[in-house]
mmCIF file of C-alpha atoms and ligand atoms in Angstrom:
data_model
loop_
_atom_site.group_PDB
_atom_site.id
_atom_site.type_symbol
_atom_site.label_atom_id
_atom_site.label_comp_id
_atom_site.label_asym_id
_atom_site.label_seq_id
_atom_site.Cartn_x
_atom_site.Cartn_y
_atom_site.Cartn_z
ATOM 1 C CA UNK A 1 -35.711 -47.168 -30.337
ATOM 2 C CA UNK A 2 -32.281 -47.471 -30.467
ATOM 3 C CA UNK A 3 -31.658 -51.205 -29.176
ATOM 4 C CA UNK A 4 -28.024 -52.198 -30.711
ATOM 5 C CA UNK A 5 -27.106 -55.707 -31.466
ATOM 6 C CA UNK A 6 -23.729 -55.628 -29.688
ATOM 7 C CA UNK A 7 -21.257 -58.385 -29.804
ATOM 8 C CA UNK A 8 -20.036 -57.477 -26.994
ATOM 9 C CA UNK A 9 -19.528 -60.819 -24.338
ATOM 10 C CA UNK A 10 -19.234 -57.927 -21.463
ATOM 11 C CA UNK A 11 -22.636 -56.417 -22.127
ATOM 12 C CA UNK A 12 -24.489 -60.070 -23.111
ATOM 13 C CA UNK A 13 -23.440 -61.162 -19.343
ATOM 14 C CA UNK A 14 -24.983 -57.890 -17.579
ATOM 15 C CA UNK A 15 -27.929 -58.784 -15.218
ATOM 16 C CA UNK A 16 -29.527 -55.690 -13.947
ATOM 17 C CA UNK A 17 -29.669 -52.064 -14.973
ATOM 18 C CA UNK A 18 -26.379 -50.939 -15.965
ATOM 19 C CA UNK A 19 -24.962 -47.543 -17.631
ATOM 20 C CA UNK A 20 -22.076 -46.962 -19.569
ATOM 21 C CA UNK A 21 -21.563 -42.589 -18.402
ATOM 22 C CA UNK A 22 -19.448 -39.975 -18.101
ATOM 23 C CA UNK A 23 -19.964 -37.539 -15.077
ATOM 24 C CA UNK A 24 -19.972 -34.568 -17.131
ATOM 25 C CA UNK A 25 -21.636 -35.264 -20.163
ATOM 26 C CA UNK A 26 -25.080 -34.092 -20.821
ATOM 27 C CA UNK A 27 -26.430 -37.135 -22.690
ATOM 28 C CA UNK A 28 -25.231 -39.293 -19.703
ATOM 29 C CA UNK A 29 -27.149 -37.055 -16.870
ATOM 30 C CA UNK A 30 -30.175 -36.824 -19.274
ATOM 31 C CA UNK A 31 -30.286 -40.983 -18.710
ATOM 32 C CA UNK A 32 -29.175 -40.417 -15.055
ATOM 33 C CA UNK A 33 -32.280 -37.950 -14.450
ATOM 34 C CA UNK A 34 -34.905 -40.528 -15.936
ATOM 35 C CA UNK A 35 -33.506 -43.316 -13.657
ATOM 36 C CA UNK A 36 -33.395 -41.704 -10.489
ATOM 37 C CA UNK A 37 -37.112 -39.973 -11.609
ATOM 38 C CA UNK A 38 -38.103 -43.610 -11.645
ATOM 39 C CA UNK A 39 -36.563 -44.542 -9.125
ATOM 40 C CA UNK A 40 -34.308 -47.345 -10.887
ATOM 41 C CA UNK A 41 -31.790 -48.870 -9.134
ATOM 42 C CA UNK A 42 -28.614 -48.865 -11.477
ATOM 43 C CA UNK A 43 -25.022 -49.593 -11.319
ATOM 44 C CA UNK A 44 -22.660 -47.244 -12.891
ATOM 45 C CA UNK A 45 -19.797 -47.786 -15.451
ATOM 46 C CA UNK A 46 -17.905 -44.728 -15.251
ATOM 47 C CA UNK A 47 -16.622 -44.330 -19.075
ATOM 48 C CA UNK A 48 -13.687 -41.161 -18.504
ATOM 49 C CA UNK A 49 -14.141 -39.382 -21.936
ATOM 50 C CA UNK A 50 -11.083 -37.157 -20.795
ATOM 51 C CA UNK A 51 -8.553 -39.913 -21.026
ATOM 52 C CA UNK A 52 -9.875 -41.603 -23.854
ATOM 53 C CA UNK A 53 -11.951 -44.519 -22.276
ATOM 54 C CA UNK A 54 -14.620 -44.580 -24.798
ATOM 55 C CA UNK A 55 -12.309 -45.435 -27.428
ATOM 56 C CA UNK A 56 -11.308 -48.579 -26.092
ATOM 57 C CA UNK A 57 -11.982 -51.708 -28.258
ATOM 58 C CA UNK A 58 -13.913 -52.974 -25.571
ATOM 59 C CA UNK A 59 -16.485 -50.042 -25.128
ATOM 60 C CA UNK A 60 -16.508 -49.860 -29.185
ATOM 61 C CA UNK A 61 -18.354 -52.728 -29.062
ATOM 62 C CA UNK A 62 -21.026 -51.442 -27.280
ATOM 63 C CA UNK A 63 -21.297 -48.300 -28.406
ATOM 64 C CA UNK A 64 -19.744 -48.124 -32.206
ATOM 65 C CA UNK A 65 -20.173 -44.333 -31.923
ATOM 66 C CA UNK A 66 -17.869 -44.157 -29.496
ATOM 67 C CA UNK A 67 -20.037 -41.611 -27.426
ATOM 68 C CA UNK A 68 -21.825 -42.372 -23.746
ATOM 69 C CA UNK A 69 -24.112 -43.020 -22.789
ATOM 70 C CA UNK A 70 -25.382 -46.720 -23.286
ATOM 71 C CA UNK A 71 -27.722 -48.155 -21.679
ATOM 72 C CA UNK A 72 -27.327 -52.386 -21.106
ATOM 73 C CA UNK A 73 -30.738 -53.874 -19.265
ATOM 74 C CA UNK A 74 -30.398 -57.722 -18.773
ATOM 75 C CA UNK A 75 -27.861 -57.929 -21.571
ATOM 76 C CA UNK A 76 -29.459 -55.668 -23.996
ATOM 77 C CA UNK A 77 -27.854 -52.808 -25.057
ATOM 78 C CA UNK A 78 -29.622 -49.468 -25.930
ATOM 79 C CA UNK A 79 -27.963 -46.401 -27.701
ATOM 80 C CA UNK A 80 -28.975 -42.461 -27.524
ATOM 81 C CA UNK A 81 -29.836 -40.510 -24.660
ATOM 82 C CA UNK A 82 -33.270 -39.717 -25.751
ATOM 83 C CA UNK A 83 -34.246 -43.121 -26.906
ATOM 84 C CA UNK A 84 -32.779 -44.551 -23.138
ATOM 85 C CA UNK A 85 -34.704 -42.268 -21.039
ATOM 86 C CA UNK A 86 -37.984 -43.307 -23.310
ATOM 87 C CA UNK A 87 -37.070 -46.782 -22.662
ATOM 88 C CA UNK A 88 -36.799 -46.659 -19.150
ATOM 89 C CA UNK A 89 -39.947 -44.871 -18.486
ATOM 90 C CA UNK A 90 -41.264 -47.710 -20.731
ATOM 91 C CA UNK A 91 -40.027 -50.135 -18.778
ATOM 92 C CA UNK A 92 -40.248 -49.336 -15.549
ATOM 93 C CA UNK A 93 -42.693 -48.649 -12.720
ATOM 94 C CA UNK A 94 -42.457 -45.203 -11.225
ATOM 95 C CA UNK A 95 -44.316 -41.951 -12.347
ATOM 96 C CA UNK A 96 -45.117 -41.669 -15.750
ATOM 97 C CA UNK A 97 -43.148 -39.687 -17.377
ATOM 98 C CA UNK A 98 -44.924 -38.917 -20.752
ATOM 99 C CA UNK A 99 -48.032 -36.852 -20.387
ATOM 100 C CA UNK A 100 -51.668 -38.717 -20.557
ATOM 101 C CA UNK A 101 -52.703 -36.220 -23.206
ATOM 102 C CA UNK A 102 -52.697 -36.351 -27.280
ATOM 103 C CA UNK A 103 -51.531 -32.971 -27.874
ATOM 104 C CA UNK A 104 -48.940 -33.252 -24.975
ATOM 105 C CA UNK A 105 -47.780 -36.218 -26.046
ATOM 106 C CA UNK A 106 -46.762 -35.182 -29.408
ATOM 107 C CA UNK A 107 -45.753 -31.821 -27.824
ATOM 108 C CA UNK A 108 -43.199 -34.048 -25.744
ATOM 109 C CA UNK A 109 -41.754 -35.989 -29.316
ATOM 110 C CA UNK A 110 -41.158 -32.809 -30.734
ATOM 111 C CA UNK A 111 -39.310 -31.368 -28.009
ATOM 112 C CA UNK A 112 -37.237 -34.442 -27.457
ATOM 113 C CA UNK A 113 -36.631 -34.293 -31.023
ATOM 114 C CA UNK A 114 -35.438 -30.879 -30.793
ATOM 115 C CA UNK A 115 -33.310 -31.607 -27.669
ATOM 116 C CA UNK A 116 -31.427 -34.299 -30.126
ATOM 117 C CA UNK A 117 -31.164 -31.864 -32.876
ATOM 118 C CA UNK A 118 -29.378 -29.018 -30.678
ATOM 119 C CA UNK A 119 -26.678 -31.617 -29.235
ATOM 120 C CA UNK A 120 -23.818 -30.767 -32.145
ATOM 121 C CA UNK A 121 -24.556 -26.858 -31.018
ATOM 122 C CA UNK A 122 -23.913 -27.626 -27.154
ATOM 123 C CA UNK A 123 -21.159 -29.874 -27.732
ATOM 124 C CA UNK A 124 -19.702 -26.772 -30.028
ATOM 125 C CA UNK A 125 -20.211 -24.448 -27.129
ATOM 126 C CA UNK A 126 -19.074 -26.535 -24.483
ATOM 127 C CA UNK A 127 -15.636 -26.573 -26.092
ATOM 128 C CA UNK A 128 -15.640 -22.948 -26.592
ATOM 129 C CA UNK A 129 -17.115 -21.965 -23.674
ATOM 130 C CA UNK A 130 -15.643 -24.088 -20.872
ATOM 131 C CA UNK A 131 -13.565 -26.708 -21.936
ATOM 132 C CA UNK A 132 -11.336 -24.370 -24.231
ATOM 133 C CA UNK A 133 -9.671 -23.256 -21.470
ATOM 134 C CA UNK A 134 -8.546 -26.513 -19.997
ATOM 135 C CA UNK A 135 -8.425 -29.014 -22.441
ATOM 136 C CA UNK A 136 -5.531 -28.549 -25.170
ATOM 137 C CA UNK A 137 -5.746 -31.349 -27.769
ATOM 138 C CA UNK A 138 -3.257 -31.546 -30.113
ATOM 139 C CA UNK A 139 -2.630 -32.618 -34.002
ATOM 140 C CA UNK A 140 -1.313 -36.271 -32.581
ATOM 141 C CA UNK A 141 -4.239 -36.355 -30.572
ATOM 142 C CA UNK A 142 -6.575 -36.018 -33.661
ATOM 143 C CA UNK A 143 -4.764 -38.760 -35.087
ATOM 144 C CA UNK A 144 -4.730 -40.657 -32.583
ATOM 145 C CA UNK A 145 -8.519 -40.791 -32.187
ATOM 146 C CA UNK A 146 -8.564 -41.990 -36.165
ATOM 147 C CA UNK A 147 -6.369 -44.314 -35.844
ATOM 148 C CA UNK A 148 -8.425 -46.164 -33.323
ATOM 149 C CA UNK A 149 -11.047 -46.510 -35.308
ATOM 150 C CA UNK A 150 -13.233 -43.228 -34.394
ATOM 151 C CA UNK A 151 -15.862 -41.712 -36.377
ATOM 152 C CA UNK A 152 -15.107 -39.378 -38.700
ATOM 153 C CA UNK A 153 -17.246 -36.667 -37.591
ATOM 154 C CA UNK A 154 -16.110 -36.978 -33.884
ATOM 155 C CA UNK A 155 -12.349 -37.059 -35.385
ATOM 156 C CA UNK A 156 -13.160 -33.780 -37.813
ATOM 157 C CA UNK A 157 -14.532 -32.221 -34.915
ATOM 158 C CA UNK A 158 -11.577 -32.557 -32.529
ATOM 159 C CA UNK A 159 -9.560 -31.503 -35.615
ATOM 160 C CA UNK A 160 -11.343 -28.162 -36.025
ATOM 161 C CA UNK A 161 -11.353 -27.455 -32.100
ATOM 162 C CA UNK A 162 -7.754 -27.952 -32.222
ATOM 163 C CA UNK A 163 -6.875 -25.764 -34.848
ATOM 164 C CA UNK A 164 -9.386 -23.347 -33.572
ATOM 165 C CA UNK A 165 -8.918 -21.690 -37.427
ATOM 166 C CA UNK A 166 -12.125 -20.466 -39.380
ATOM 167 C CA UNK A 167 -13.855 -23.704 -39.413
ATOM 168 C CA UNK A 168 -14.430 -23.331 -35.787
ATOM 169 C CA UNK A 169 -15.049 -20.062 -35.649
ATOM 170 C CA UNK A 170 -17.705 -20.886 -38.416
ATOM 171 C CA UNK A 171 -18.841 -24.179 -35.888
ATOM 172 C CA UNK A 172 -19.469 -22.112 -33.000
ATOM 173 C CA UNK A 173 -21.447 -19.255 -34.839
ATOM 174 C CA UNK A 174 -23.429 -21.778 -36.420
ATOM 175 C CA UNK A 175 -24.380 -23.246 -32.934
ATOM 176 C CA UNK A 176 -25.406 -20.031 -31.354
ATOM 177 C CA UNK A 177 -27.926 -19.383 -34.222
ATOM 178 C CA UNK A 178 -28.977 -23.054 -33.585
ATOM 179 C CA UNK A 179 -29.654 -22.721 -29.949
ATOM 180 C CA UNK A 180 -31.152 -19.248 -29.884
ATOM 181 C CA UNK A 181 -33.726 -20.689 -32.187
ATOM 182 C CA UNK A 182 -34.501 -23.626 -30.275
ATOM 183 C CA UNK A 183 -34.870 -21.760 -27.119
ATOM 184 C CA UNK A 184 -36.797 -18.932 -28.634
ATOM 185 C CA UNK A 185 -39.320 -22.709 -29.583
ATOM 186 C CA UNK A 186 -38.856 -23.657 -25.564
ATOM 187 C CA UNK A 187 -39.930 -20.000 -24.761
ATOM 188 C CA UNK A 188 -43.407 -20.232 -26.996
ATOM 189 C CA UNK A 189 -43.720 -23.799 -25.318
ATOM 190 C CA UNK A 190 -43.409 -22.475 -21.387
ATOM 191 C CA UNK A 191 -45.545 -19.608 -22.667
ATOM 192 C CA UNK A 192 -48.488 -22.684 -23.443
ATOM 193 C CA UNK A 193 -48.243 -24.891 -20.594
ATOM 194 C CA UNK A 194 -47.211 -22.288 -17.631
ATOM 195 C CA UNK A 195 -44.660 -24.124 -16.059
ATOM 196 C CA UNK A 196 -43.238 -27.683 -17.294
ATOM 197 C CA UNK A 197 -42.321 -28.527 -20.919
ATOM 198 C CA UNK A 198 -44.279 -31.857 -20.784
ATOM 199 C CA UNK A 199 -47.298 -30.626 -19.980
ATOM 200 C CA UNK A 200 -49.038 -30.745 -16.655
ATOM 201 C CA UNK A 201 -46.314 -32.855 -14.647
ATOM 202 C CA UNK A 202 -42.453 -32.797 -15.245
ATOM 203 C CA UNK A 203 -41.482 -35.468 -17.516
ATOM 204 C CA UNK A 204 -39.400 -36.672 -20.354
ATOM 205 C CA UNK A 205 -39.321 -33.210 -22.190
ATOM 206 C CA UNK A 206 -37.966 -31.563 -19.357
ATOM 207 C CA UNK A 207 -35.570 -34.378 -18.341
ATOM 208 C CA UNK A 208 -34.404 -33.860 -21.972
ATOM 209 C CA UNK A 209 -33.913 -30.192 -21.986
ATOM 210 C CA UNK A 210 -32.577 -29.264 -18.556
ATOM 211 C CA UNK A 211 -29.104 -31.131 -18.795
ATOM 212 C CA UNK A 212 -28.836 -28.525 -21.850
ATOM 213 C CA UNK A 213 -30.028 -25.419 -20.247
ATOM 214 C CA UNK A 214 -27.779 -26.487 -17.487
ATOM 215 C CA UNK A 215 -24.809 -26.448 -19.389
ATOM 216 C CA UNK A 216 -25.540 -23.003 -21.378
ATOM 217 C CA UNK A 217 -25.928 -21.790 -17.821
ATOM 218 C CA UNK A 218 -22.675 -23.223 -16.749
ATOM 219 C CA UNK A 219 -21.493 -22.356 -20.513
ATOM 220 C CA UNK A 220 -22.571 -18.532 -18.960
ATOM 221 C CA UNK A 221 -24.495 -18.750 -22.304
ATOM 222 C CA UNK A 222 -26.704 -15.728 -22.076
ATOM 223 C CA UNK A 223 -30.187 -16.551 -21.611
ATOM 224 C CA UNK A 224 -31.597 -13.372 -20.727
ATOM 225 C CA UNK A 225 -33.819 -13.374 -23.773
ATOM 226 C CA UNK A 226 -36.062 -16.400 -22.802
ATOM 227 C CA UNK A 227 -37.362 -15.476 -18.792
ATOM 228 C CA UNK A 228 -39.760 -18.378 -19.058
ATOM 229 C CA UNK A 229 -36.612 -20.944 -19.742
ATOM 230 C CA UNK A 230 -34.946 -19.313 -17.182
ATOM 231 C CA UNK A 231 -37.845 -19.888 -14.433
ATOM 232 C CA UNK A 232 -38.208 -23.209 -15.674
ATOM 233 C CA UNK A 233 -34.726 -23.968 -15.536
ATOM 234 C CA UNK A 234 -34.390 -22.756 -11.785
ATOM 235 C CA UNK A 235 -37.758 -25.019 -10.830
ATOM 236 C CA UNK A 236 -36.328 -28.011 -12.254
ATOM 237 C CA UNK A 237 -32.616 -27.939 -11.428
ATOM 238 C CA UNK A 238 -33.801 -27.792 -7.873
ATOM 239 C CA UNK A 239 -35.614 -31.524 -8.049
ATOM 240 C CA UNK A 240 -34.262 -34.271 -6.278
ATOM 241 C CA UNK A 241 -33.908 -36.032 -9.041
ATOM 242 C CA UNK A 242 -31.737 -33.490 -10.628
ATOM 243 C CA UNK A 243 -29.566 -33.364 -7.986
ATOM 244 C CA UNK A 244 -28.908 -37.053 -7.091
ATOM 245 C CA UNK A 245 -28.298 -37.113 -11.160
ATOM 246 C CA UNK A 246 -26.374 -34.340 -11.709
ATOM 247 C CA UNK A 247 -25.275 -31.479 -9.376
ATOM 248 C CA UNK A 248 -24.203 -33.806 -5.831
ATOM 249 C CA UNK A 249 -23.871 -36.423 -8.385
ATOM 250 C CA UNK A 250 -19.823 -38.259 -7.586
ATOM 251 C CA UNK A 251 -18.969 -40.953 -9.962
HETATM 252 N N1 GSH B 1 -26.861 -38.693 -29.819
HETATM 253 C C1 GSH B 1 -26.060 -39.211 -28.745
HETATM 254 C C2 GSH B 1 -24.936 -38.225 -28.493
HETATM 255 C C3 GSH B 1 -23.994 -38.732 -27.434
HETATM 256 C C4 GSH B 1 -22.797 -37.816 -27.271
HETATM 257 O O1 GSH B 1 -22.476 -36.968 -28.145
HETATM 258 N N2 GSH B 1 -22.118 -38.011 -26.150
HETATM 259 C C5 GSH B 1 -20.958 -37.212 -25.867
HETATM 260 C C6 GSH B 1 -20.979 -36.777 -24.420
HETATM 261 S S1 GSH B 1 -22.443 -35.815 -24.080
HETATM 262 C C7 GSH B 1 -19.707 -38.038 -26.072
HETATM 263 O O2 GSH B 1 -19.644 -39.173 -25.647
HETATM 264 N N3 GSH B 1 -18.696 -37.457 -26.721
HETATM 265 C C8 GSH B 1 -17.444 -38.099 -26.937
HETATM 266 C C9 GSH B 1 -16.621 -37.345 -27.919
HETATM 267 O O3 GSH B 1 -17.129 -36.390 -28.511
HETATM 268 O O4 GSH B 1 -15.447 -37.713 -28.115
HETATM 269 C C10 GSH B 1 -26.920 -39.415 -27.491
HETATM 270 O O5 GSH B 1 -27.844 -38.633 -27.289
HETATM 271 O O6 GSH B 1 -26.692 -40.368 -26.734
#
């Protein structure tokens, strides 16, 4: 579990259930899923990745990644998507949201797991695929992002997007192989349990994987190739809890 030691005075003097998001990114609606699945009441720090917000000193401190989301709960913070939405069904009452059986349950890890592997792949395709044409970023830009203190691999990323030279090119190939296997593994999973990854009930393996499917699908990422992902995709975009967390979601 990823609970960070911040030094951060702003996040020590949070009462409450408070997240550190962007509207569009799919880490931050994976966390935004779990809480409204629970039923958590939350208050929202909107963190605007376009203009550069999460590379402010002040949201360094609590997240020294400089990504979104974090998670602060009565002053503690807690880092990566995957690890949040495990710590808030954890924590709080609501439906479970791991499965009550062995197999399932391990099932679940592994899927979550492979949900956190495939997030370099749909970042790469996200800038490709939709963001490509909107969002220019520039060589001062890049430099600008080191010079406040980013990490490297976010910074070498940016720098490859911008050139958009054979080291992208080589990026974005290497994250269609990547998510064509892990769907083909989401496929032979849906195959197993009929109709939710988790198991019997929806639960953290889905709330892990739909924010991606979503965004291949908005990505026009062709799924064709995997009908159960596709049926599964349609049944759970259409929960509440998807759409107070995601598609009617307004920051
Ligand atoms: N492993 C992290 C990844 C977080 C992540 O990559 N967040 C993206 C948005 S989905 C971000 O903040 N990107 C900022 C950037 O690339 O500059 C998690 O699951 O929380």
């Amino acid at each position: 579990m990823a609970v960070y030691s911040s030094r951060s005075a702003e996040a020590a003097a949070l009462k409450g259930v408070h997240l550190y998001h962007f509207v569009f990114s799919n880490c931050s609606q994976r966390v935004r899923i779990a809480l409204e699945a629970k039923g958590v009441a939350w208050q929202s720090h909107h963190v605007d990745l376009a203009s550069g917000a999460h590379l402010t000193p002040g949201y360094l401190e609590i997240n020294p990644n400089a990504v979104v989301p974090s998670l602060v709960h009565d002053g503690t913070v807690i880092l990566e998507s995957n690890d949040i939405i495990a710590y808030i069904d954890a924590q709080f009452d609501g439906p479970p949201l791991m499965p009550a059986g062995a197999d399932d349950r391990e099932a679940v890890q592994k899927l979550i797991d492979l949900a956190s592997g495939a997030q370099a792949a749909i970042k790469a395709l996200s800038h490709e695929l939709l963001f490509k044409r909107v969002r220019k970023v520039s060589a001062a830009d890049v430099d600008g992002m080191a010079a406040v203190g980013a990490p490297a691999a976010l910074v070498d990323f940016m720098r490859d997007f911008s050139e958009d030279g054979a080291a992208w090119a080589e990026r974005v190939a290497r994250a269609r192989t990547d998510i064509d296997e892990r769907l083909g593994q989401l496929e032979a999973r849906l195959a197993h349990t009929g109709h939710w990854l988790s198991g019997p009930e929806f639960g953290l393996a889905d709330i892990s994987w739909v924010v991606n499917a979503f965004r291949l699908q908005q990505c026009g990422y062709d799924i064709a190739r995997y009908p159960r992902v596709i049926a599964w995709c349609r049944a759970t975009t259409a929960l509440p809890a998807f759409k107070r967390a995601v598609s009617e979601y307004k920051p």
